[in-house]
Short mmCIF file of C-alpha atoms in Angstrom, two decimals:
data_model
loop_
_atom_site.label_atom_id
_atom_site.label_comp_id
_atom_site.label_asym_id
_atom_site.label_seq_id
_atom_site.Cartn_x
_atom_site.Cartn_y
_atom_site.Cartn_z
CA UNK D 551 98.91 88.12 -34.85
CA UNK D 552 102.02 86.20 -34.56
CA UNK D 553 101.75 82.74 -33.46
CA UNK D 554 104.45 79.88 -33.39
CA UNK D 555 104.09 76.21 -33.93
CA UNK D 556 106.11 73.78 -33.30
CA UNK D 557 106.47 70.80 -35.93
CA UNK D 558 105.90 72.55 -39.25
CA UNK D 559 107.90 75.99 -39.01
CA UNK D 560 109.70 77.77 -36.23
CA UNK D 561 107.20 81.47 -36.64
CA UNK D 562 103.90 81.53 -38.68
CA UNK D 563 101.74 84.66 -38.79
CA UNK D 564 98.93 83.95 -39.62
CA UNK D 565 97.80 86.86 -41.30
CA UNK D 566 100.72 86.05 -43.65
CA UNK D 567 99.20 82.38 -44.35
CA UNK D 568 95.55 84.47 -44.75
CA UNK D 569 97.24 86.75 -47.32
CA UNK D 570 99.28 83.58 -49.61
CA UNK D 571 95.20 81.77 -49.62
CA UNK D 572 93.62 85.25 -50.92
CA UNK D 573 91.27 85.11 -47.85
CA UNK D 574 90.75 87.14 -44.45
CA UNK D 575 90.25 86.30 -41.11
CA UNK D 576 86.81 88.06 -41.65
CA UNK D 577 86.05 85.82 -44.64
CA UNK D 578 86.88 82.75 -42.60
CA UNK D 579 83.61 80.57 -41.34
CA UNK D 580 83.89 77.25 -40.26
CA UNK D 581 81.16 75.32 -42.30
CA UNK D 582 79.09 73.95 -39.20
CA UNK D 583 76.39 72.69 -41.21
CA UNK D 584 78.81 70.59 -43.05
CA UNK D 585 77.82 67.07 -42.29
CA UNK D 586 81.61 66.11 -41.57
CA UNK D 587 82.59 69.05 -39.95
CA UNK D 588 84.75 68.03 -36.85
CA UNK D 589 86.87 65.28 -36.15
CA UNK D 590 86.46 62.59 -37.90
CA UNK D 591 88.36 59.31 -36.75
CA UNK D 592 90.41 57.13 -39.63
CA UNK D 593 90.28 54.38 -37.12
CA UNK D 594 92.24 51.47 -36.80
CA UNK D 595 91.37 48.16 -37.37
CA UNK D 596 92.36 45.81 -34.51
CA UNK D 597 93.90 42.41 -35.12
CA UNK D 598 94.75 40.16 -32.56
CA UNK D 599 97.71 37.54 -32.01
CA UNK D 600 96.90 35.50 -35.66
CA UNK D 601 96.71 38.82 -37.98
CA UNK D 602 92.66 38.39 -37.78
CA UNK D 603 89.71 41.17 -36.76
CA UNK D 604 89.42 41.44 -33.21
CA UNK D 605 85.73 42.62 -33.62
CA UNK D 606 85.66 42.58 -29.52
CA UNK D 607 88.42 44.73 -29.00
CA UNK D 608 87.01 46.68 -31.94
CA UNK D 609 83.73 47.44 -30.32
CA UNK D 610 86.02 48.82 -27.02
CA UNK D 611 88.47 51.03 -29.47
CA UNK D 612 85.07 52.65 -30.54
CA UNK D 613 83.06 52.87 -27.26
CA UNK D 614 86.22 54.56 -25.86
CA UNK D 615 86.50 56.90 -29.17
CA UNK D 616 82.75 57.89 -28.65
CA UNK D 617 83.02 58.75 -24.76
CA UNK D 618 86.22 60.77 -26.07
CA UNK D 619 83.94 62.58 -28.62
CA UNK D 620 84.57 61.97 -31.85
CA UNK D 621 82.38 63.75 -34.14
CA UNK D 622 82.70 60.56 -36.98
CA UNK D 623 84.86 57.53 -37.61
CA UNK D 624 85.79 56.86 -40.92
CA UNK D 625 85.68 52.23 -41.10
CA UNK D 626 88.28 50.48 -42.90
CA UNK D 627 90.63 53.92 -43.44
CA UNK D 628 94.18 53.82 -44.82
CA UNK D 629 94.84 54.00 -41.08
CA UNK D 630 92.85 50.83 -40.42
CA UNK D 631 94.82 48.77 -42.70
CA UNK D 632 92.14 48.97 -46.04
CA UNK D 633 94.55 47.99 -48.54
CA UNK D 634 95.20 44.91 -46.74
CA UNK D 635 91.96 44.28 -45.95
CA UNK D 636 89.80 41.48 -48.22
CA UNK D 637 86.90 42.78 -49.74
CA UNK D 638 85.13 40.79 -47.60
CA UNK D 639 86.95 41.79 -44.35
CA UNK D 640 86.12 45.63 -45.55
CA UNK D 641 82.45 45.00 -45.99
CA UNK D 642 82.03 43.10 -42.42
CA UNK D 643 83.94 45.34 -40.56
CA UNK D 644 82.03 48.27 -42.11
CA UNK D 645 78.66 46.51 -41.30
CA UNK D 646 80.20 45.84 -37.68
CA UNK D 647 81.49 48.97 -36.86
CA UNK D 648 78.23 51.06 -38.54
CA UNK D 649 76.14 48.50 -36.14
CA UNK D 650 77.68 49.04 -32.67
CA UNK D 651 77.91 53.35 -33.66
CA UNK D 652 74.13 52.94 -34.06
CA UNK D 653 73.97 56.79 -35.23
CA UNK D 654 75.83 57.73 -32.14
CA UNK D 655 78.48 59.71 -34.20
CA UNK D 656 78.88 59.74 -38.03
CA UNK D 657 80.58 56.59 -40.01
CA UNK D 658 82.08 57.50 -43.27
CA UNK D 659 83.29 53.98 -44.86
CA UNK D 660 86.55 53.40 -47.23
CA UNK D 661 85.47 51.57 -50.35
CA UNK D 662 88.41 51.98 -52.57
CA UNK D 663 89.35 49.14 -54.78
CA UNK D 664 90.93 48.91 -58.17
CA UNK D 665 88.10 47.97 -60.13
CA UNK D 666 85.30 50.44 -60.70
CA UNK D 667 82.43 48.02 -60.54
CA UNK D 668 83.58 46.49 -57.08
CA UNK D 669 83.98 50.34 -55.72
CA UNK D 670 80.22 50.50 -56.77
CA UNK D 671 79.67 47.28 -55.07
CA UNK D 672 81.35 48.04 -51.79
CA UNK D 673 79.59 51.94 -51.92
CA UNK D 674 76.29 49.96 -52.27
CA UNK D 675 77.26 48.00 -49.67
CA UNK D 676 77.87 50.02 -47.10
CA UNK D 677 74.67 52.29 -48.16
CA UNK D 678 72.99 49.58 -46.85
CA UNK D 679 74.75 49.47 -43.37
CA UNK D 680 73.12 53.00 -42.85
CA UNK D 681 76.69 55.04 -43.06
CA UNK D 682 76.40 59.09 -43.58
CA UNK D 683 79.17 58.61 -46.60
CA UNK D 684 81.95 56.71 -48.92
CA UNK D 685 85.38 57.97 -49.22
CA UNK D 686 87.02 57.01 -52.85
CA UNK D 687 90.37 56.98 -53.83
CA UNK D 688 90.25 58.17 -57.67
CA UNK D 689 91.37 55.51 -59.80
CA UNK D 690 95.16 54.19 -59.00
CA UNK D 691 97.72 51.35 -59.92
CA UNK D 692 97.48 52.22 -63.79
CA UNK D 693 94.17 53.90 -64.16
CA UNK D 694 93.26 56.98 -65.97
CA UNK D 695 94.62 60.18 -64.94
CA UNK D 696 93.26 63.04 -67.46
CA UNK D 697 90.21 64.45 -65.81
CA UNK D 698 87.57 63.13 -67.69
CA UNK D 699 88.53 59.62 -66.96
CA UNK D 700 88.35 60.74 -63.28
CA UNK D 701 85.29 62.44 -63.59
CA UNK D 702 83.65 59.32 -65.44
CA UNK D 703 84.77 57.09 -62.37
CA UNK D 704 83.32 59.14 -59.91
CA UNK D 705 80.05 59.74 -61.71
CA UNK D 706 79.84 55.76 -61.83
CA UNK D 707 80.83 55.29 -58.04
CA UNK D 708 77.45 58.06 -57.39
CA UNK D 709 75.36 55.47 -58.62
CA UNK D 710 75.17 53.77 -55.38
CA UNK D 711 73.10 57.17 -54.45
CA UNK D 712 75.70 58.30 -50.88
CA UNK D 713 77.90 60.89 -50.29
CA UNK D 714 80.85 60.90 -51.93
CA UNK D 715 84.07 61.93 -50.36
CA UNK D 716 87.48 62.21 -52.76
CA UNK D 717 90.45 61.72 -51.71
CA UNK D 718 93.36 63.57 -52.66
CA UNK D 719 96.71 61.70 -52.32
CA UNK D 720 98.74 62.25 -55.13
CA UNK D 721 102.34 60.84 -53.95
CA UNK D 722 100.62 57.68 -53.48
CA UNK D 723 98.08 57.17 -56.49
CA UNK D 724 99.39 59.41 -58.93
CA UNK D 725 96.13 61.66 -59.78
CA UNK D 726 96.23 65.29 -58.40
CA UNK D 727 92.78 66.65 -57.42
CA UNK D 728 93.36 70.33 -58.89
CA UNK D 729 90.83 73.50 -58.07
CA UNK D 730 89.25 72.77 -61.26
CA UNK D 731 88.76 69.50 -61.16
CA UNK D 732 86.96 69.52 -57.69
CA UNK D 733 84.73 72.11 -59.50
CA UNK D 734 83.61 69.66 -62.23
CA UNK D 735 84.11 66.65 -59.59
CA UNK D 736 81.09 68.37 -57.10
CA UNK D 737 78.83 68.62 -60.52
CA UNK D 738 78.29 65.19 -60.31
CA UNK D 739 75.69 63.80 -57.91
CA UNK D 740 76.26 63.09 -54.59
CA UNK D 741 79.86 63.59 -54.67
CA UNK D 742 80.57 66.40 -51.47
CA UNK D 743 83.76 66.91 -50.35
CA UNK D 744 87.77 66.09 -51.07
CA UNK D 745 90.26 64.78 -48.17
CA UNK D 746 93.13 66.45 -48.81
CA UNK D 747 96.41 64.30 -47.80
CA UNK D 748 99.02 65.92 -50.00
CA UNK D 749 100.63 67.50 -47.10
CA UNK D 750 100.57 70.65 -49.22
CA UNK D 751 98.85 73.62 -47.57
CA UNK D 752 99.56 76.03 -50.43
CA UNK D 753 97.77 73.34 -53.05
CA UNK D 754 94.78 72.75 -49.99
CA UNK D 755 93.96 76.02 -50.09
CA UNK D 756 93.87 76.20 -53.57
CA UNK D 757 90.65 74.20 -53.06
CA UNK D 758 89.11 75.78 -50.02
CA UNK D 759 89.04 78.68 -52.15
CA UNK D 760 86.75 76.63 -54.69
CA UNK D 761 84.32 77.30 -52.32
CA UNK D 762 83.50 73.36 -51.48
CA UNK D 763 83.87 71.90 -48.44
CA UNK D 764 87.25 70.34 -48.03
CA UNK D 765 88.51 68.23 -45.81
CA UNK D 766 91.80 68.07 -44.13
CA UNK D 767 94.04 64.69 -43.98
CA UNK D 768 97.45 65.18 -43.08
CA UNK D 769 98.21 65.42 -39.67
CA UNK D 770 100.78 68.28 -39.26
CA UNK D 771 98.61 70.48 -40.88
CA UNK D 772 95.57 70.15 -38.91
CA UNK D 773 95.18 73.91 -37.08
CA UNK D 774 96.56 75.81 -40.11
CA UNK D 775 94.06 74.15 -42.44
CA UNK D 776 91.12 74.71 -40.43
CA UNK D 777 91.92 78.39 -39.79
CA UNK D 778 92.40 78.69 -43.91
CA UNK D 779 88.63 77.27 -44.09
CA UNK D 780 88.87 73.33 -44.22
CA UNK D 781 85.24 72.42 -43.31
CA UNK D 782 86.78 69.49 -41.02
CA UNK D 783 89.37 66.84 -40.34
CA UNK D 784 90.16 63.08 -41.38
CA UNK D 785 92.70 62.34 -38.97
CA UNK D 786 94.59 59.01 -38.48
CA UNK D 787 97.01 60.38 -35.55
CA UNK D 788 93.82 61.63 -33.29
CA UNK D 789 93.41 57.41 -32.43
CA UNK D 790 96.45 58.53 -30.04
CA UNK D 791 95.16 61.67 -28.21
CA UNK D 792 91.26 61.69 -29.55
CA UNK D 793 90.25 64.09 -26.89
CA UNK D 794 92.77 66.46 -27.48
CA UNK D 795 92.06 66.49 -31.39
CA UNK D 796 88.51 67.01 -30.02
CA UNK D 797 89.79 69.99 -28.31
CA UNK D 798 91.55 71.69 -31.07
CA UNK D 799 89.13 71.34 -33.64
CA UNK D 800 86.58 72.94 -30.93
CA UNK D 801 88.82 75.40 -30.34
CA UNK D 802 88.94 76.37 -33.79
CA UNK D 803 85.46 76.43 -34.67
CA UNK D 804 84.90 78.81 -31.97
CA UNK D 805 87.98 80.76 -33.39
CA UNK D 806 89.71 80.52 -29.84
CA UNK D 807 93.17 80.62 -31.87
CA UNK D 808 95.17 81.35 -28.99
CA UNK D 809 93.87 77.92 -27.47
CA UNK D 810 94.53 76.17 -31.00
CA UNK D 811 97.90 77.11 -30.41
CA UNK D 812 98.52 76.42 -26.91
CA UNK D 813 96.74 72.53 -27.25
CA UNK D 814 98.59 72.55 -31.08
CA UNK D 815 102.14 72.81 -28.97
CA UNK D 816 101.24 69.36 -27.74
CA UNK D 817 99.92 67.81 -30.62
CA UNK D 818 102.89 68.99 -32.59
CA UNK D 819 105.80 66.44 -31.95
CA UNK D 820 104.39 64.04 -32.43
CA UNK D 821 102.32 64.88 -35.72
CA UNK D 822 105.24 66.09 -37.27
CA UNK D 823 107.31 62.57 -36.28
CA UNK D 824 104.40 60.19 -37.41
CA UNK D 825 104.12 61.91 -40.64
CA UNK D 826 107.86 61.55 -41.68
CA UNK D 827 108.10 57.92 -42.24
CA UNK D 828 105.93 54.46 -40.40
CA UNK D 829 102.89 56.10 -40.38
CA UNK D 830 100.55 53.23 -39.54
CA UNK D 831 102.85 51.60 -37.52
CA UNK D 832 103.79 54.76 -36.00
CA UNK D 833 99.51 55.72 -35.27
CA UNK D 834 98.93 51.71 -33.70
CA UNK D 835 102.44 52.07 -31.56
CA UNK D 836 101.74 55.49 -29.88
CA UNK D 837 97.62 54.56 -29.47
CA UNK D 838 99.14 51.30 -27.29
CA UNK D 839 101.37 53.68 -25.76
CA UNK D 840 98.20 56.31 -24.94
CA UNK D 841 95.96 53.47 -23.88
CA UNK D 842 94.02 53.07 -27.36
CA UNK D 843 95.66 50.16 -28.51
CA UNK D 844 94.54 47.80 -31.67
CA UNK D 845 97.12 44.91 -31.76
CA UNK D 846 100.12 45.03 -34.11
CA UNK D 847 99.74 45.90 -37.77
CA UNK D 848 98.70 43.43 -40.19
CA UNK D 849 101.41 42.19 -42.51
CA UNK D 850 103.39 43.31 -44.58
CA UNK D 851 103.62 45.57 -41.94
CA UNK D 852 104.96 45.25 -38.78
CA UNK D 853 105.40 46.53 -35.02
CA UNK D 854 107.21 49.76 -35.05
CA UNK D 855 110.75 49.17 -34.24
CA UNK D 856 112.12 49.15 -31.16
CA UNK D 857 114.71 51.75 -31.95
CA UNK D 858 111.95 54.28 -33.15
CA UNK D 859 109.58 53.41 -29.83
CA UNK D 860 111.72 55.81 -27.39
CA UNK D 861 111.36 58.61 -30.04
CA UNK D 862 107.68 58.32 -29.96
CA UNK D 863 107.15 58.10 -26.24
CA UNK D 864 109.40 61.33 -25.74
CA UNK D 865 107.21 62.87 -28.77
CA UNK D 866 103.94 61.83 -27.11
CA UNK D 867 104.78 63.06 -23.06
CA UNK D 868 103.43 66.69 -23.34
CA UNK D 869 99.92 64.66 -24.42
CA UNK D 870 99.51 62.24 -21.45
CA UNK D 871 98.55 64.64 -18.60
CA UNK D 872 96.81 66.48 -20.84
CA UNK D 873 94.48 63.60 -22.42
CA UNK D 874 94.20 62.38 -19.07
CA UNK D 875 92.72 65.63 -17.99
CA UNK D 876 90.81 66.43 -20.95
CA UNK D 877 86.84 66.18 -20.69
#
């Protein structure tokens, strides 16, 4: 079956994508009983005019995501601004958020942090707010990168007794998440699932072919992953168009691939321009622009540009009708 899509390469079969991952289309079953199958939401944080929480406009962003259907929203994301985020900040706005949800959709909380016993804290805190799961960056700035030192971090982080998502980013924290090591990583208790953000299909479906559910996290390579056998998404650009990246991922558990295509050709452009450089600022500047908007950045960062804004807009057009429209 020969299928194009825009945004990552000019003509993809797919069968040729099947045949690189060692996998057929027969093999392929999207893991439904996976408790984070679907979209789930890296959500911003909103801030209003002083750089603080706008916990009112918060409460709207996620009553709007939920009538859009969003399957989960993962609280204080890299999307929503986490590393700039107190701990404090973190922990209130993952108590908030888990509040007004109310079991309503899933809530996966962020409780990175540099040091291993305020990752346990944080985990233990939001336990207690009732969320479904924790997702952990491995250890970064510095830490230990063999794979025992990983594994030992993680087994302390399971402590806290919730699901454990990893979180696979090596460009940014210098610690690759390798087939192997997600084997010995899912021996330790509690810990479920990877997000993969290395942008890297090739390496992703190195570890969908561990057998463990992985998870999806950068953007342009939503549809392809999920037809390779990611068990779901963690999606920053879907706070722009939720109800389209509802769509999609429907699409494709129902393996209506000629309808992942046709909604992926709208998605595309503006996946592919988010993920090139500005990506937060990029993900708060087109959900303003879509109707979803959170305030500006918090510093260091700022609004997008004004010179990048026009690029967006034309990058976003195919999705306005279309989101509009969407049920």
């Amino acid at each position: 079956m020969l299928l194009y899509f825009e945004g990552l390469s000019s003509l993809t079969y797919f069968g040729r994508i099947v045949d690189s991952a060692c996998i057929t289309i027969r093999d392929f079953t999207m893991m439904t009983d996976f408790i984070f199958s679907g979209v789930n939401l890296a959500v911003t944080t909103p801030f209003n005019a002083k750089g603080k929480i706008d916990y009112a406009r918060f409460e709207e962003l996620i009553e709007q995501y939920l009538a859009a259907g969003v399957h989960g929203f993962v609280l204080s994301s890299g999307t929503g601004m986490h590393v700039y985020l107190s701990k404090e900040e973190s922990k209130e706005l993952v108590a908030f958020g888990a509040k007004i949800i109310n079991g309503r959709a899933r809530v996966i909380a962020q409780t990175s942090a540099l040091l291993a016993d305020e990752v346990v804290e944080r985990t233990r805190h939001a336990r207690d707010c009732g969320v479904d799961g924790v997702m952990v960056l491995p250890p970064f700035f510095e830490g230990p990168t063999d794979d025992q030192g990983i594994i030992d971090f993680y087994s302390t982080v399971s402590e806290a007794g919730v699901p454990i998502i990893g979180y696979n980013v090596p460009q940014a924290v210098g610690v690759k998440v390798t087939p192997s090591l997600f084997k010995l990583l899912c021996q330790i208790p509690n810990f479920v699932s990877v997000k993969d953000s290395s942008g890297d299909l090739t390496a992703q479906t190195a570890l969908v072919r561990t057998g463990v559910p992985t998870l999806n996290g950068a953007d342009p390579l939503a549809p392809f992953a999920l037809f390779a056998g990611a068990a779901g998404l963690i999606w920053g650009g879907a706070n722009m168009a939720p109800k389209t990246c509802v769509a999609l991922a429907k699409a494709a558990a129902e393996r209506r691939w000629d309808n992942v295509q046709e909604i992926w050709q709208s998605l595309a452009p503006v996946m592919s321009l988010i993920w090139q450089s500005d990506y937060v600022q990029s993900v708060y500047a087109g959900a303003e622009i879509m109707g979803y908007g959170a305030g500006n950045p918090r510093r260091p960062l700022a609004r997008l540009a004004e010179d990048k804004f026009g690029a967006l807009r034309d990058a976003l057009a195919p999705l306005i009708e279309r989101e509009a429209s969407t049920l």
